[in-house]
Coordinates of N, CA and C and ligand atoms in Angstrom, one line a residue:
X1 N 118.5 139.9 101.0 CA 117.6 138.8 101.3 C 117.6 137.9 100.1
X2 N 117.7 136.6 100.4 CA 118.0 135.6 99.3 C 116.7 135.2 98.6
X3 N 117.0 134.5 97.5 CA 115.9 134.1 96.6 C 115.6 132.6 96.7
X4 N 114.3 132.3 96.8 CA 113.9 130.9 97.0 C 113.0 130.4 95.9
X5 N 113.2 129.2 95.4 CA 112.3 128.6 94.5 C 111.8 127.3 95.2
X6 N 110.5 127.1 95.3 CA 109.9 125.9 95.9 C 109.1 125.2 94.9
X7 N 109.4 123.9 94.8 CA 108.6 123.0 93.9 C 107.7 122.1 94.8
X8 N 106.4 122.1 94.5 CA 105.5 121.2 95.3 C 104.9 120.2 94.4
X9 N 104.5 119.0 95.0 CA 103.9 118.0 94.2 C 102.7 117.4 95.0
X10 N 102.1 116.3 94.5 CA 100.9 115.8 95.1 C 101.0 115.5 96.6
X11 N 102.2 115.2 97.1 CA 102.4 114.9 98.5 C 102.0 116.0 99.4
X12 N 102.0 117.3 98.9 CA 101.7 118.4 99.8 C 100.2 118.5 100.0
X13 N 99.4 117.9 99.1 CA 98.0 117.9 99.2 C 97.4 116.6 99.8
X14 N 98.3 115.6 100.1 CA 97.8 114.3 100.6 C 97.1 114.5 101.9
X15 N 97.6 115.3 102.8 CA 96.9 115.4 104.1 C 95.6 116.2 104.0
X16 N 95.3 116.8 102.9 CA 94.0 117.4 102.7 C 93.0 116.4 102.2
X17 N 93.5 115.2 101.8 CA 92.6 114.2 101.4 C 92.6 114.0 99.9
X18 N 93.5 114.6 99.2 CA 93.6 114.4 97.7 C 94.7 113.3 97.4
X19 N 94.2 112.3 96.7 CA 95.1 111.2 96.5 C 96.4 111.6 95.7
X20 N 97.5 111.0 96.0 CA 98.7 111.3 95.1 C 98.6 110.4 93.9
X21 N 99.6 110.6 93.0 CA 99.5 110.1 91.7 C 99.9 108.6 91.7
X22 N 101.2 108.4 92.1 CA 101.7 107.1 92.0 C 101.7 106.4 93.3
X23 N 100.7 106.8 94.1 CA 100.6 106.2 95.5 C 100.4 104.7 95.3
X24 N 99.9 104.1 96.4 CA 99.7 102.7 96.4 C 98.9 102.3 95.1
X25 N 99.5 101.3 94.4 CA 98.9 100.8 93.2 C 99.3 101.5 91.9
X26 N 100.0 102.6 92.0 CA 100.5 103.3 90.8 C 99.4 103.9 90.0
X27 N 98.3 104.2 90.6 CA 97.2 104.7 89.8 C 96.8 106.1 90.4
X28 N 96.0 106.8 89.6 CA 95.5 108.1 90.0 C 94.0 107.9 90.1
X29 N 93.5 107.8 91.4 CA 92.1 107.6 91.6 C 91.5 106.5 90.8
X30 N 92.3 105.4 90.8 CA 91.8 104.1 90.1 C 92.0 104.0 88.7
X31 N 92.7 105.1 88.1 CA 92.9 105.0 86.6 C 94.4 104.9 86.3
X32 N 94.7 104.2 85.2 CA 96.1 104.2 84.8 C 96.4 105.6 84.2
X33 N 97.6 106.1 84.4 CA 98.0 107.4 83.9 C 97.8 107.6 82.4
X34 N 98.1 106.5 81.7 CA 98.0 106.5 80.2 C 96.5 106.7 79.8
X35 N 95.6 106.3 80.7 CA 94.2 106.4 80.3 C 93.5 107.7 80.5
X36 N 94.2 108.6 81.3 CA 93.5 109.9 81.7 C 94.5 111.1 81.5
X37 N 95.7 110.8 81.2 CA 96.7 111.9 81.3 C 97.6 112.0 80.1
X38 N 97.1 111.6 78.9 CA 97.8 111.8 77.7 C 96.9 112.3 76.6
X39 N 97.5 113.0 75.6 CA 96.7 113.5 74.4 C 96.0 112.3 73.7
X40 N 96.7 111.2 73.7 CA 96.1 110.0 73.0 C 94.8 109.6 73.7
X41 N 94.8 109.6 75.0 CA 93.6 109.2 75.8 C 92.5 110.2 75.5
X42 N 92.8 111.5 75.5 CA 91.8 112.5 75.2 C 91.2 112.3 73.9
X43 N 92.0 112.0 72.9 CA 91.5 111.8 71.5 C 90.7 110.5 71.4
X44 N 91.1 109.4 72.1 CA 90.4 108.2 71.9 C 89.2 108.0 72.8
X45 N 89.2 108.6 74.0 CA 88.0 108.5 74.9 C 87.8 109.8 75.6
X46 N 87.3 110.8 74.9 CA 87.1 112.1 75.5 C 86.1 112.1 76.6
X47 N 85.1 111.2 76.5 CA 84.1 111.2 77.6 C 84.7 110.8 78.9
X48 N 85.5 109.7 78.8 CA 86.2 109.3 80.1 C 87.1 110.3 80.6
X49 N 87.9 110.9 79.8 CA 89.0 111.9 80.3 C 88.3 113.1 80.8
X50 N 87.3 113.7 80.1 CA 86.6 114.8 80.6 C 85.9 114.5 81.9
X51 N 85.3 113.3 82.0 CA 84.6 113.0 83.3 C 85.5 112.8 84.4
X52 N 86.7 112.3 84.1 CA 87.7 112.1 85.2 C 88.1 113.5 85.8
X53 N 88.3 114.5 85.0 CA 88.7 115.8 85.5 C 87.5 116.5 86.1
X54 N 86.3 116.3 85.6 CA 85.1 116.8 86.2 C 85.0 116.4 87.6
X55 N 85.2 115.1 87.8 CA 85.1 114.5 89.2 C 86.2 115.1 90.1
X56 N 87.4 115.2 89.6 CA 88.5 115.8 90.4 C 88.2 117.3 90.7
X57 N 87.6 118.0 89.7 CA 87.3 119.5 90.0 C 86.2 119.5 91.0
X58 N 85.2 118.7 90.9 CA 84.0 118.7 91.8 C 84.5 118.4 93.3
X59 N 85.5 117.5 93.3 CA 86.0 117.0 94.7 C 86.7 118.2 95.4
X60 N 87.2 119.2 94.7 CA 87.9 120.3 95.3 C 87.0 121.0 96.4
X61 N 85.6 120.9 96.1 CA 84.7 121.6 97.0 C 84.7 121.0 98.4
X62 N 85.2 119.7 98.5 CA 85.2 119.0 99.8 C 86.5 119.0 100.5
X63 N 87.5 119.7 100.0 CA 88.8 119.7 100.7 C 89.3 121.1 101.1
X64 N 90.2 121.2 102.0 CA 90.7 122.5 102.5 C 92.2 122.4 102.6
X65 N 92.8 123.6 102.5 CA 94.3 123.6 102.6 C 94.7 123.0 103.9
X66 N 95.9 122.4 104.0 CA 96.4 121.9 105.3 C 97.6 122.8 105.8
X67 N 98.2 122.3 106.9 CA 99.2 123.2 107.5 C 100.4 123.5 106.6
X68 N 100.7 122.6 105.7 CA 101.8 122.9 104.8 C 101.5 124.0 103.8
X69 N 100.2 124.0 103.2 CA 99.8 125.1 102.3 C 99.8 126.4 103.1
X70 N 99.3 126.3 104.3 CA 99.2 127.6 105.1 C 100.6 128.1 105.4
X71 N 101.5 127.2 105.7 CA 102.9 127.7 106.0 C 103.5 128.4 104.8
X72 N 103.3 127.8 103.6 CA 103.9 128.4 102.4 C 103.3 129.7 102.1
X73 N 102.0 129.8 102.4 CA 101.3 131.1 102.2 C 101.9 132.2 103.2
X74 N 102.2 131.7 104.4 CA 102.8 132.6 105.4 C 104.2 133.1 104.9
X75 N 104.9 132.1 104.3 CA 106.3 132.5 103.8 C 106.1 133.5 102.7
X76 N 105.1 133.3 101.8 CA 104.9 134.2 100.7 C 104.6 135.6 101.2
X77 N 103.8 135.7 102.3 CA 103.4 137.0 102.8 C 104.6 137.7 103.5
X78 N 105.5 136.9 104.1 CA 106.5 137.5 105.0 C 107.9 137.5 104.5
X79 N 108.1 136.7 103.5 CA 109.5 136.7 102.9 C 109.8 137.9 102.1
X80 N 110.7 138.7 102.5 CA 111.0 139.9 101.7 C 111.8 139.7 100.5
X81 N 112.5 138.6 100.4 CA 113.3 138.3 99.2 C 112.4 137.8 98.1
X82 N 113.1 137.3 97.0 CA 112.4 136.8 95.8 C 111.9 135.4 96.2
X83 N 110.7 135.1 95.7 CA 110.1 133.7 96.0 C 109.2 133.3 94.8
X84 N 109.4 132.1 94.4 CA 108.4 131.5 93.4 C 108.1 130.1 93.9
X85 N 106.8 129.9 94.1 CA 106.2 128.5 94.4 C 105.7 127.9 93.1
X86 N 106.5 126.9 92.6 CA 106.1 126.2 91.4 C 105.3 125.0 91.8
X87 N 104.1 124.8 91.4 CA 103.4 123.5 91.8 C 103.1 122.7 90.6
X88 N 103.3 121.4 90.8 CA 102.9 120.4 89.8 C 101.4 120.1 90.0
X89 N 100.8 120.5 91.1 CA 99.5 120.2 91.4 C 98.5 121.0 90.6
X90 N 97.4 120.3 90.3 CA 96.3 120.9 89.6 C 95.2 121.4 90.5
X91 N 95.3 121.1 91.8 CA 94.3 121.6 92.7 C 94.6 123.0 93.0
X92 N 93.7 123.7 93.8 CA 93.9 125.1 94.0 C 94.2 125.4 95.5
X93 N 94.8 124.5 96.2 CA 94.9 124.6 97.7 C 96.0 125.6 98.0
X94 N 97.0 125.8 97.2 CA 98.0 126.9 97.5 C 97.3 128.3 97.5
X95 N 96.6 128.5 96.5 CA 96.0 129.9 96.4 C 94.9 130.1 97.4
X96 N 94.1 128.9 97.7 CA 93.1 129.1 98.8 C 93.7 129.3 100.2
X97 N 95.0 128.8 100.3 CA 95.7 129.1 101.6 C 96.2 130.6 101.6
X98 N 96.2 131.2 100.4 CA 96.7 132.6 100.4 C 98.0 132.9 99.7
X99 N 98.6 131.8 99.1 CA 99.8 132.0 98.3 C 99.6 132.8 97.0
X100 N 100.4 133.7 96.7 CA 100.2 134.5 95.5 C 101.4 134.4 94.5
X101 N 102.6 134.3 95.0 CA 103.8 134.2 94.1 C 104.0 132.8 93.7
X102 N 103.0 132.3 92.8 CA 103.1 130.9 92.4 C 102.7 130.7 91.0
X103 N 103.0 129.5 90.5 CA 102.8 129.1 89.1 C 102.4 127.6 89.0
X104 N 101.3 127.4 88.3 CA 100.8 126.0 88.1 C 101.5 125.5 86.8
X105 N 102.5 124.7 86.9 CA 103.2 124.3 85.7 C 102.5 123.2 84.9
X106 N 101.6 122.5 85.6 CA 100.8 121.4 84.9 C 99.4 121.8 84.7
X107 N 99.0 123.1 84.8 CA 97.6 123.5 84.6 C 96.8 123.4 85.9
X108 N 95.5 123.6 85.7 CA 94.6 123.7 86.8 C 93.3 123.1 86.6
X109 N 92.7 122.4 87.6 CA 91.4 121.8 87.4 C 90.3 122.8 87.2
X110 N 90.5 124.0 87.9 CA 89.5 125.0 87.7 C 89.7 125.9 86.5
X111 N 90.1 125.3 85.4 CA 90.4 126.1 84.2 C 90.1 125.2 83.0
X112 N 89.8 125.9 81.9 CA 89.5 125.2 80.6 C 90.5 125.8 79.6
X113 N 90.9 125.0 78.6 CA 91.8 125.4 77.6 C 91.2 125.1 76.2
X114 N 91.2 126.1 75.3 CA 90.6 125.9 74.0 C 91.7 125.2 73.1
X115 N 91.5 124.0 72.6 CA 92.4 123.3 71.8 C 92.5 124.0 70.4
X116 N 91.6 124.9 70.1 CA 91.6 125.5 68.8 C 92.4 126.8 68.9
X117 N 92.0 127.7 69.8 CA 92.7 129.1 69.8 C 93.7 129.2 71.0
X118 N 93.7 128.3 71.9 CA 94.7 128.3 72.9 C 94.3 129.2 74.1
X119 N 93.1 129.8 74.1 CA 92.8 130.6 75.2 C 92.5 129.8 76.5
X120 N 92.9 130.3 77.6 CA 92.7 129.6 78.9 C 91.7 130.5 79.7
X121 N 90.7 129.8 80.4 CA 89.8 130.6 81.1 C 89.4 129.9 82.4
X122 N 89.0 130.6 83.4 CA 88.5 130.0 84.7 C 87.3 129.1 84.3
X123 N 87.2 128.0 85.0 CA 86.0 127.1 84.7 C 85.7 126.3 86.0
X124 N 84.5 126.5 86.5 CA 84.0 125.9 87.7 C 83.1 124.7 87.5
X125 N 82.4 124.6 86.4 CA 81.4 123.6 86.2 C 82.0 122.4 85.6
X126 N 81.1 121.4 85.3 CA 81.4 120.3 84.5 C 81.8 120.7 83.1
X127 N 82.7 120.0 82.4 CA 83.2 120.4 81.1 C 83.0 119.3 80.1
X128 N 81.8 119.1 79.5 CA 81.6 118.0 78.6 C 82.5 118.2 77.3
X129 N 82.9 117.0 76.6 CA 83.6 117.2 75.4 C 82.8 118.0 74.4
X130 N 83.5 118.7 73.5 CA 83.0 119.6 72.5 C 82.2 120.8 73.0
X131 N 82.5 121.2 74.2 CA 82.0 122.5 74.7 C 82.6 123.6 73.8
X132 N 81.7 124.6 73.5 CA 82.1 125.7 72.6 C 82.9 126.7 73.3
X133 N 84.0 127.1 72.7 CA 84.9 128.1 73.3 C 84.3 129.5 73.1
X134 N 84.0 130.3 74.2 CA 83.4 131.6 74.0 C 84.3 132.6 73.2
X135 N 85.6 132.3 73.2 CA 86.5 133.2 72.5 C 86.4 133.0 71.0
X136 N 86.5 131.8 70.5 CA 86.6 131.6 69.0 C 85.5 130.8 68.4
X137 N 84.6 130.2 69.3 CA 83.4 129.5 68.7 C 83.7 128.1 68.3
X138 N 84.9 127.6 68.5 CA 85.2 126.2 68.1 C 84.7 125.3 69.3
X139 N 84.2 124.1 68.9 CA 83.7 123.2 69.9 C 84.9 122.4 70.4
X140 N 85.8 123.1 71.1 CA 87.1 122.5 71.4 C 87.7 122.7 72.8
X141 N 86.8 123.0 73.8 CA 87.3 123.2 75.1 C 87.7 121.9 75.8
X142 N 88.8 121.9 76.5 CA 89.3 120.7 77.2 C 89.8 121.1 78.6
X143 N 89.9 120.1 79.5 CA 90.5 120.5 80.8 C 91.9 121.2 80.6
X144 N 92.2 122.2 81.4 CA 93.5 122.9 81.2 C 94.6 122.2 82.0
X145 N 94.8 120.9 81.6 CA 95.8 120.0 82.3 C 96.9 119.7 81.3
X146 N 98.1 119.8 81.7 CA 99.3 119.5 80.9 C 99.4 118.0 80.9
X147 N 99.2 117.4 79.8 CA 99.3 115.9 79.7 C 100.7 115.5 79.4
X148 N 101.0 114.2 79.7 CA 102.4 113.7 79.4 C 102.7 114.0 77.9
X149 N 103.8 114.5 77.6 CA 104.2 114.8 76.2 C 103.9 116.2 75.8
X150 N 103.2 116.9 76.7 CA 102.9 118.4 76.4 C 103.8 119.3 77.2
X151 N 104.0 120.5 76.7 CA 105.0 121.4 77.3 C 104.4 122.0 78.6
X152 N 105.0 121.9 79.7 CA 104.5 122.6 80.9 C 104.4 124.1 80.7
X153 N 103.6 124.7 81.5 CA 103.5 126.2 81.5 C 104.7 126.8 82.3
X154 N 105.1 128.0 81.8 CA 106.0 128.9 82.5 C 107.4 128.4 82.6
X155 N 107.9 127.6 81.7 CA 109.2 127.0 81.8 C 110.3 128.1 81.8
X156 N 110.1 129.2 80.9 CA 111.1 130.2 80.9 C 111.2 130.9 82.2
X157 N 110.1 131.3 82.8 CA 110.1 131.9 84.1 C 110.7 131.1 85.2
X158 N 110.4 129.8 85.1 CA 110.9 128.9 86.1 C 112.4 128.8 86.0
X159 N 112.9 128.6 84.8 CA 114.3 128.4 84.6 C 115.1 129.7 85.0
X160 N 114.5 130.9 84.7 CA 115.1 132.1 85.1 C 115.2 132.2 86.7
X161 N 114.1 131.8 87.3 CA 114.1 131.9 88.8 C 115.1 130.9 89.4
X162 N 115.2 129.7 88.8 CA 116.2 128.7 89.3 C 117.6 129.2 89.1
X163 N 117.8 130.0 88.0 CA 119.2 130.5 87.8 C 119.6 131.5 88.8
X164 N 118.6 132.2 89.4 CA 118.8 133.3 90.4 C 118.7 132.7 91.9
X165 N 118.2 131.5 92.0 CA 117.9 131.0 93.4 C 119.1 130.8 94.2
X166 N 119.0 131.1 95.5 CA 120.0 130.8 96.5 C 119.6 129.5 97.2
X167 N 118.3 129.2 97.2 CA 117.8 128.0 97.8 C 116.6 127.4 97.0
X168 N 116.7 126.1 96.8 CA 115.7 125.3 96.1 C 115.1 124.3 97.0
X169 N 113.8 124.3 97.2 CA 113.2 123.3 98.1 C 112.1 122.5 97.4
X170 N 112.2 121.2 97.5 CA 111.2 120.3 96.8 C 110.4 119.7 97.9
X171 N 109.0 119.8 97.8 CA 108.1 119.3 98.8 C 107.1 118.3 98.2
X172 N 107.0 117.1 98.7 CA 106.0 116.2 98.4 C 105.9 115.8 96.9
X173 N 107.1 115.6 96.3 CA 107.1 115.1 94.9 C 108.0 113.9 94.8
X174 N 107.6 113.0 93.9 CA 108.3 111.7 93.8 C 109.6 111.8 93.0
X175 N 109.7 113.0 92.3 CA 110.9 113.1 91.5 C 110.9 112.2 90.3
X176 N 109.7 111.8 89.8 CA 109.6 110.9 88.7 C 109.2 111.5 87.4
X177 N 108.6 112.7 87.5 CA 108.0 113.4 86.3 C 108.9 114.6 85.9
X178 N 109.4 114.4 84.7 CA 110.3 115.5 84.1 C 109.4 116.5 83.3
X179 N 109.8 117.8 83.2 CA 111.1 118.4 83.6 C 111.2 118.7 85.1
X180 N 110.1 118.7 85.9 CA 110.2 119.1 87.3 C 111.3 118.4 88.0
X181 N 111.4 117.1 87.7 CA 112.4 116.3 88.5 C 113.8 116.8 88.2
X182 N 114.0 117.5 87.2 CA 115.4 118.0 86.9 C 115.7 119.4 87.5
X183 N 114.7 120.0 88.1 CA 114.9 121.4 88.7 C 116.0 121.4 89.7
X184 N 116.1 120.3 90.5 CA 117.1 120.3 91.5 C 118.5 120.4 90.9
X185 N 118.7 119.7 89.8 CA 120.0 119.8 89.1 C 120.3 121.1 88.5
X186 N 119.3 121.8 88.0 CA 119.4 123.1 87.4 C 119.8 124.1 88.5
X187 N 119.1 124.0 89.7 CA 119.4 124.9 90.8 C 120.8 124.7 91.3
X188 N 121.2 123.5 91.4 CA 122.6 123.2 91.9 C 123.6 123.7 90.9
X189 N 123.3 123.5 89.7 CA 124.3 124.0 88.6 C 124.5 125.5 88.8
X190 N 123.5 126.3 89.2 CA 123.6 127.7 89.4 C 124.1 128.1 90.8
X191 N 124.4 127.1 91.6 CA 124.9 127.4 92.9 C 124.0 127.4 94.1
X192 N 122.7 127.0 93.9 CA 121.7 127.1 95.0 C 121.9 125.9 96.0
X193 N 121.6 126.2 97.3 CA 121.5 125.1 98.2 C 120.2 124.4 98.0
X194 N 120.1 123.1 98.3 CA 118.9 122.3 97.9 C 118.4 121.5 99.1
X195 N 117.1 121.5 99.3 CA 116.5 120.8 100.5 C 115.3 120.1 100.0
X196 N 115.1 118.8 100.4 CA 113.9 118.0 100.1 C 113.1 117.7 101.3
X197 N 111.8 118.0 101.3 CA 110.9 117.6 102.4 C 109.9 116.7 101.8
X198 N 110.0 115.4 102.1 CA 109.1 114.4 101.5 C 108.9 113.2 102.5
X199 N 107.8 112.6 102.3 CA 107.4 111.5 103.2 C 108.5 110.4 103.3
X200 N 109.1 110.2 102.1 CA 110.2 109.2 102.1 C 111.2 109.8 101.1
X201 N 112.5 109.3 101.1 CA 113.4 109.8 100.1 C 112.9 109.5 98.7
X202 N 113.0 110.5 97.8 CA 112.4 110.4 96.4 C 113.5 109.8 95.5
X203 N 113.0 109.7 94.2 CA 114.0 109.1 93.2 C 115.2 110.0 93.0
X204 N 115.0 111.3 93.3 CA 116.2 112.3 93.1 C 116.9 112.7 94.4
X205 N 116.6 112.0 95.5 CA 117.1 112.4 96.8 C 118.6 112.7 96.8
X206 N 119.4 111.9 96.1 CA 120.8 112.0 96.1 C 121.3 113.4 95.6
X207 N 120.4 114.1 94.9 CA 120.8 115.4 94.4 C 120.7 116.5 95.4
X208 N 120.0 116.2 96.5 CA 119.8 117.3 97.5 C 120.9 117.4 98.6
X209 N 121.2 118.6 99.0 CA 122.2 118.8 100.1 C 121.6 118.2 101.4
X210 N 120.3 118.3 101.5 CA 119.7 117.9 102.8 C 118.3 117.3 102.4
X211 N 118.0 116.2 103.0 CA 116.6 115.6 102.9 C 116.0 115.3 104.2
X212 N 114.8 115.9 104.4 CA 114.1 115.6 105.7 C 112.9 114.7 105.4
X213 N 112.7 113.6 106.0 CA 111.7 112.7 105.8 C 110.5 112.9 106.8
X214 N 109.3 113.0 106.3 CA 108.2 113.1 107.2 C 107.0 113.7 106.4
X215 N 105.9 113.9 107.2 CA 104.7 114.5 106.5 C 104.9 116.0 106.3
X216 N 104.4 116.4 105.2 CA 104.5 117.9 104.8 C 103.8 118.7 105.9
X217 N 102.7 118.3 106.4 CA 102.0 119.1 107.4 C 102.8 119.4 108.6
X218 N 103.8 118.6 108.9 CA 104.7 118.8 110.0 C 106.0 119.5 109.6
X219 N 106.6 118.9 108.5 CA 107.9 119.4 108.1 C 107.9 120.9 107.6
X220 N 106.8 121.2 106.8 CA 106.8 122.5 106.1 C 106.6 123.7 107.1
X221 N 105.7 123.6 108.0 CA 105.6 124.7 109.0 C 106.9 124.8 109.8
X222 N 107.5 123.7 110.2 CA 108.8 123.8 110.9 C 109.9 124.5 110.1
X223 N 110.0 124.2 108.8 CA 111.0 124.8 108.0 C 110.7 126.3 107.8
X224 N 109.4 126.6 107.5 CA 109.0 128.0 107.3 C 109.3 128.8 108.6
X225 N 109.0 128.2 109.8 CA 109.3 128.9 111.0 C 110.8 129.2 111.1
X226 N 111.6 128.2 110.7 CA 113.1 128.3 110.8 C 113.5 129.5 109.8
X227 N 112.9 129.6 108.7 CA 113.3 130.7 107.7 C 112.9 132.1 108.2
X228 N 111.7 132.2 108.9 CA 111.2 133.5 109.3 C 111.5 134.0 110.7
X229 N 111.7 133.0 111.6 CA 111.7 133.5 113.0 C 113.1 133.7 113.5
Ligands
NAD301 P1 103.5 111.7 93.1 O1 102.1 111.2 93.5 O2 104.2 111.1 92.0 O3 104.4 111.7 94.4 C1 104.0 112.1 95.6 C2 105.1 112.2 96.6 O4 104.6 112.7 97.8 C3 105.7 110.8 97.0 O5 107.1 110.8 96.9 C4 105.2 110.5 98.4 O6 106.1 109.8 99.2 C5 105.1 111.9 98.9 N1 104.1 112.1 100.0 C6 102.9 111.5 100.1 N2 102.2 111.9 101.2 C7 103.0 112.9 101.7 C8 102.9 113.8 102.8 N3 101.8 113.7 103.7 N4 103.9 114.7 103.1 C9 105.0 114.7 102.3 N5 105.2 113.9 101.2 C10 104.2 113.0 100.9 O7 103.3 113.3 92.8 P2 104.1 114.3 91.9 O8 105.6 114.1 92.1 O9 103.5 115.6 92.2 O10 103.8 113.9 90.4 C11 102.5 113.5 90.0 C12 101.8 114.3 89.0 O11 100.4 114.1 89.3 C13 101.9 115.8 89.0 O12 102.3 116.2 87.7 C14 100.5 116.4 89.2 O13 100.1 117.2 88.2 C15 99.6 115.2 89.2 N6 98.7 115.1 90.4 C16 98.3 116.2 91.1 C17 97.5 116.1 92.2 C18 97.0 117.3 92.9 O14 96.8 118.4 92.2 N7 96.8 117.4 94.2 C19 97.1 114.8 92.7 C20 97.6 113.7 92.1 C21 98.4 113.8 90.9

């Protein structure tokens, strides 16, 4: 049974009603990326940055997984070979759909990170700046989001999985944010077949053996059916 690595991006959650990043206007929920998604923004305007992620976290209560998340959860349950679902998304829709073999490379809205001791913990409530870390006592909790310029989580595990993969599938990602945008080239280098499922051809489409254009809620269940049935 072969080994699959799947990379998902904001496009897989779009049909659940969560806005994509660089969608119309190039903004994330009305904000420039530089103003809410960099260490410099956190340092210069912590109130704005913390409130931005508080709103995104609170909004999760009003959304549910869509057919694409449910199909990947089915693949996770039924695929007897190796599988790793790497998501760039900070929402929790993959796990709410039931996926287990997954990794949040850009962090999670429902988590807090201590800037002093590095401990990560589940966090459901609002997270004001200077919240005290229960582990070390420093007033240093921040959203557990990987900002531009910071090292994504799990890179060693991801690179090892890509080196073993027979198939790499990219779903709903613009191919504009590195290092995730380079995974297709790593997978190809190690001999994997590559497939892109996206609303439109992405920046990296030329790297894929096959590109299917359309909505994830339609394309992903069809592809999973093809793999399992
Ligand atoms: P992106 O917004 O840059 O690109 C989204 C891609 O999805 C686009 O290519 C678009 O054509 C495609 N798309 C839109 N609707 C689709 C649909 N219904 N079906 C299939 N494809 C669809 O997203 P990205 O590449 O993931 O990079 C953005 C960064 O923004 C990530 O690092 C992520 O952490 C962050 N982000 C996360 C969320 C979330 O957690 N849901 C939302 C916005 C941004």
